[in-house]
Short mmCIF file of C-alpha atoms in Angstrom, two decimals:
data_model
loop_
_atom_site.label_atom_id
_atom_site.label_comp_id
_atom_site.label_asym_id
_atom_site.label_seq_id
_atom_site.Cartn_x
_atom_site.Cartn_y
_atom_site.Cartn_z
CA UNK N 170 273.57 11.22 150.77
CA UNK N 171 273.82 8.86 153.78
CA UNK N 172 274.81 9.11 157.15
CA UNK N 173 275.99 7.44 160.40
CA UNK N 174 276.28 8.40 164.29
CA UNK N 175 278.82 6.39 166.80
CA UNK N 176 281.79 6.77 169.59
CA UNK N 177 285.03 5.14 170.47
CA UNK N 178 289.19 6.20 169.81
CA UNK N 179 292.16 5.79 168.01
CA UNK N 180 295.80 6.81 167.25
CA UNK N 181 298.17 9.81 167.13
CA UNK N 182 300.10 11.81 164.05
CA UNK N 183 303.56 10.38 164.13
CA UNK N 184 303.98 8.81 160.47
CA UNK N 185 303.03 10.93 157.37
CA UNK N 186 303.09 8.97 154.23
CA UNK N 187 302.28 10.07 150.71
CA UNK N 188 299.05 8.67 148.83
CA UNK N 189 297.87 9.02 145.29
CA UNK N 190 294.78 11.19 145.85
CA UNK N 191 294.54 12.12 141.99
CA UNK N 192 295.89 15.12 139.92
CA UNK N 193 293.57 18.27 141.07
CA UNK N 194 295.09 20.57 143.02
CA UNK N 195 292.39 20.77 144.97
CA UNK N 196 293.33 17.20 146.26
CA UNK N 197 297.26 18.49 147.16
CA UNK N 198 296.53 19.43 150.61
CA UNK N 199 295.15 15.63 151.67
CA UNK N 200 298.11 13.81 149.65
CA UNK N 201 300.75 13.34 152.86
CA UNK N 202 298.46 11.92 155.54
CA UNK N 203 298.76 10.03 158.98
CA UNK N 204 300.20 6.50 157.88
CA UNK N 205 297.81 4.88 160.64
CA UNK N 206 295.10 6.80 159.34
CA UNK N 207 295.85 5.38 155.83
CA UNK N 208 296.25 1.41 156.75
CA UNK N 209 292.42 2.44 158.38
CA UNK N 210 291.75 3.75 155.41
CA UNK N 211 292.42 0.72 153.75
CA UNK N 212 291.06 -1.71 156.51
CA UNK N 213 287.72 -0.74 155.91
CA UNK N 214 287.92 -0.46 152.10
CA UNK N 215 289.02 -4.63 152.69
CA UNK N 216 285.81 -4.82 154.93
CA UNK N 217 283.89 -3.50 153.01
CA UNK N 218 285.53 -6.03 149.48
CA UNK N 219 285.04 -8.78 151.59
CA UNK N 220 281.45 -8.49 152.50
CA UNK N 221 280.70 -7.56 148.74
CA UNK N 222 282.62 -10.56 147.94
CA UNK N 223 280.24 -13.29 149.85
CA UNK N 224 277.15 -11.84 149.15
CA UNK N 225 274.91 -10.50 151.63
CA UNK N 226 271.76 -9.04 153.20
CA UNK N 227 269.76 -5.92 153.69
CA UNK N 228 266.81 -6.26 155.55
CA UNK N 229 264.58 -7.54 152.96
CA UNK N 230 267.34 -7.53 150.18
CA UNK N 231 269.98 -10.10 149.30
CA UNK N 232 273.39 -9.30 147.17
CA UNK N 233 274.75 -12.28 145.71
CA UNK N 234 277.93 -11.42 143.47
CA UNK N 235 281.50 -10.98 143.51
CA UNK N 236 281.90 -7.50 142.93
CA UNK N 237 285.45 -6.08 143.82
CA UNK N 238 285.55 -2.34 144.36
CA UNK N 239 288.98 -0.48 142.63
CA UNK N 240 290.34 1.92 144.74
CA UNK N 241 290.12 5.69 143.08
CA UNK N 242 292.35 7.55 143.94
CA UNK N 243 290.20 10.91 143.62
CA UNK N 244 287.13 9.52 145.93
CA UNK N 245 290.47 9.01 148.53
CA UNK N 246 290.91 12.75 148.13
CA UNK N 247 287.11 13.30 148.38
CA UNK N 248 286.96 11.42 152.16
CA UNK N 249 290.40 12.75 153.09
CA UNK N 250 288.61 16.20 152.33
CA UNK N 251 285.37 15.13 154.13
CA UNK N 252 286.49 13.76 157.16
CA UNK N 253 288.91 16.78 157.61
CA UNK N 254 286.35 18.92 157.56
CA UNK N 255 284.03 17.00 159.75
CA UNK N 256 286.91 16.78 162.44
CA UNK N 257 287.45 21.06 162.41
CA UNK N 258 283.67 21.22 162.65
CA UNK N 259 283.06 18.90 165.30
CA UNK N 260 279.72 17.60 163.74
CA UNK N 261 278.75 14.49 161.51
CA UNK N 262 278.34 16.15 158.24
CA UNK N 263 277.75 15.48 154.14
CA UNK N 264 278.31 20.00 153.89
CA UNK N 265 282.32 20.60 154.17
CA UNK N 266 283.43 23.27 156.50
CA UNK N 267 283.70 25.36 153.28
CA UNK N 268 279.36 24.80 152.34
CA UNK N 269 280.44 22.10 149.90
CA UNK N 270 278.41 19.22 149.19
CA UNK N 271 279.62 15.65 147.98
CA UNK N 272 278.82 16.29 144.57
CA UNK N 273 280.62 19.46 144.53
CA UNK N 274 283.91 18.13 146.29
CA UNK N 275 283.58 15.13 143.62
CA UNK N 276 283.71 18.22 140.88
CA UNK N 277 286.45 19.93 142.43
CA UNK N 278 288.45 16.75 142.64
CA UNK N 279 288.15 16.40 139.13
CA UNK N 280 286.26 12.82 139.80
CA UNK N 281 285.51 11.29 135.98
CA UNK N 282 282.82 9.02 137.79
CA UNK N 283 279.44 9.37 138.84
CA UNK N 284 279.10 9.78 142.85
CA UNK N 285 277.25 7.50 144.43
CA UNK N 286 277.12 7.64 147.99
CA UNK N 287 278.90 9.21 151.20
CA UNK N 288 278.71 7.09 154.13
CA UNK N 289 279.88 9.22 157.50
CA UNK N 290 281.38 7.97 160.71
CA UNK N 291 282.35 9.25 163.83
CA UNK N 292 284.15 7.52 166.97
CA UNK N 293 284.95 3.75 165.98
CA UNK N 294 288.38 2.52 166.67
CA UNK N 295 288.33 0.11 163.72
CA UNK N 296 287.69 -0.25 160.66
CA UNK N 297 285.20 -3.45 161.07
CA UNK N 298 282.78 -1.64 164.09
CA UNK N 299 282.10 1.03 161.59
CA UNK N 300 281.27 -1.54 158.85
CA UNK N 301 278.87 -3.26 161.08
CA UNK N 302 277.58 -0.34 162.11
CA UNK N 303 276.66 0.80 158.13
CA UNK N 304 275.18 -2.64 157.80
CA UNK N 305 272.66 -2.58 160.13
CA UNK N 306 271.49 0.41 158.80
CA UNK N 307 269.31 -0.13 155.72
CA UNK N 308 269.92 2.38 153.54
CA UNK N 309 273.69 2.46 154.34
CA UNK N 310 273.79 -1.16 153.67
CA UNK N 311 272.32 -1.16 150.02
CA UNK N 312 274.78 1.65 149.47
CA UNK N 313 277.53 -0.80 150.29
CA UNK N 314 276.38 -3.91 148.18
CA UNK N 315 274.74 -1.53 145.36
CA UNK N 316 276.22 -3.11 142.20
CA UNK N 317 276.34 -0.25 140.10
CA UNK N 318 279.09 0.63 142.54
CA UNK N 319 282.95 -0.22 141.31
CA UNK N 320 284.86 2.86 142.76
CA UNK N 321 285.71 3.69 146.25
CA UNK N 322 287.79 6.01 148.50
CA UNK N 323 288.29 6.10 151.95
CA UNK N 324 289.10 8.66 154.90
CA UNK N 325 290.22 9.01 158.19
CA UNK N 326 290.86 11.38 160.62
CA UNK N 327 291.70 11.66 164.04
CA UNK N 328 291.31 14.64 166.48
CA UNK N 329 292.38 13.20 169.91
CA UNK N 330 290.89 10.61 170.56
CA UNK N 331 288.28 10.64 168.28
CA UNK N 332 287.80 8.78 164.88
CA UNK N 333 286.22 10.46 161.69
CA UNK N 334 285.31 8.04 159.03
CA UNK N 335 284.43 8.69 155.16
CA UNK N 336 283.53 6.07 152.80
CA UNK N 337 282.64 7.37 148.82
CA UNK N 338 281.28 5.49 146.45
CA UNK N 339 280.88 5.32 143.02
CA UNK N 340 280.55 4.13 139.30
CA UNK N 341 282.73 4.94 136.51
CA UNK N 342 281.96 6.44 133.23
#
């Protein structure tokens, strides 16, 4: 799994909406969530579409396809769950505060796909600095334009003034 350091702010819980984040129950909890932290959430899902969609490079590597991502609603709950737990630690993490891994949220979330990657975030105000940041950072970068990739879920959360970013990836079955 993959992972990113950074700093910066953000916004304040004031307007809970309601997002598909699958059927397990173990996804329940992250359903009703900050609606600022969801439009983030979905900022840097666009970011991340619209790089994929032009093509692009890694170091010594060069993507060259249109491949749109479809948002899955389980890797949503996956991020939510992720960046959570990251927040309550205090720490850049792929372990949830519970000793979960990625793969073992993805199994508890009742995820059908195969998970590919978990990119990590902490401290960017917007969706496009942590992008950038991911990019220049091989191995975060070929996790972003990786074909084989055609699911993805996003999450956000905010502690103060501090920004905790999730991106999962992955391919369906």
């Amino acid at each position: 799994m993959l992972t990113v350091l950074a700093a910066a702010s953000g916004c304040g819980f004031h307007d809970p909406v309601t997002d598909d984040v699958g059927d397990a129950a173990y996804c329940e909890d992250v359903a009703e969530w900050e609606g600022d932290w969801s439009e983030l959430e979905l900022d840097l899902i666009q970011e991340v579409d619209a790089a994929r969609g032009v093509g692009g490079a890694c170091e010594d590597m060069e993507f060259d396809y249109d491949v749109e991502l479809d948002l899955s609603p389980t890797l949503r709950c996956i991020a939510r769950k992720q960046a959570r737990d990251m927040a309550r630690l205090g720490e850049l993490t792929h372990d949830g505060a519970d000793g979960s891994t990625p793969l073992a949220r993805a199994d508890l979330a009742d995820y059908e796909g195969i998970l590919r990657a978990e990119l990590l975030a902490v401290g960017w105000s917007d969706a496009p600095k942590v992008f950038e940041q991911w990019r220049g950072s091989q191995a975060h970068c070929e996790a972003l334009f990786q074909r084989s990739n055609d699911e993805v879920g996003a999450g956000v959360f905010q502690t103060q003034d501090t920004l905790w970013w999730v991106l999962t990836l992955g391919t369906r079955r």
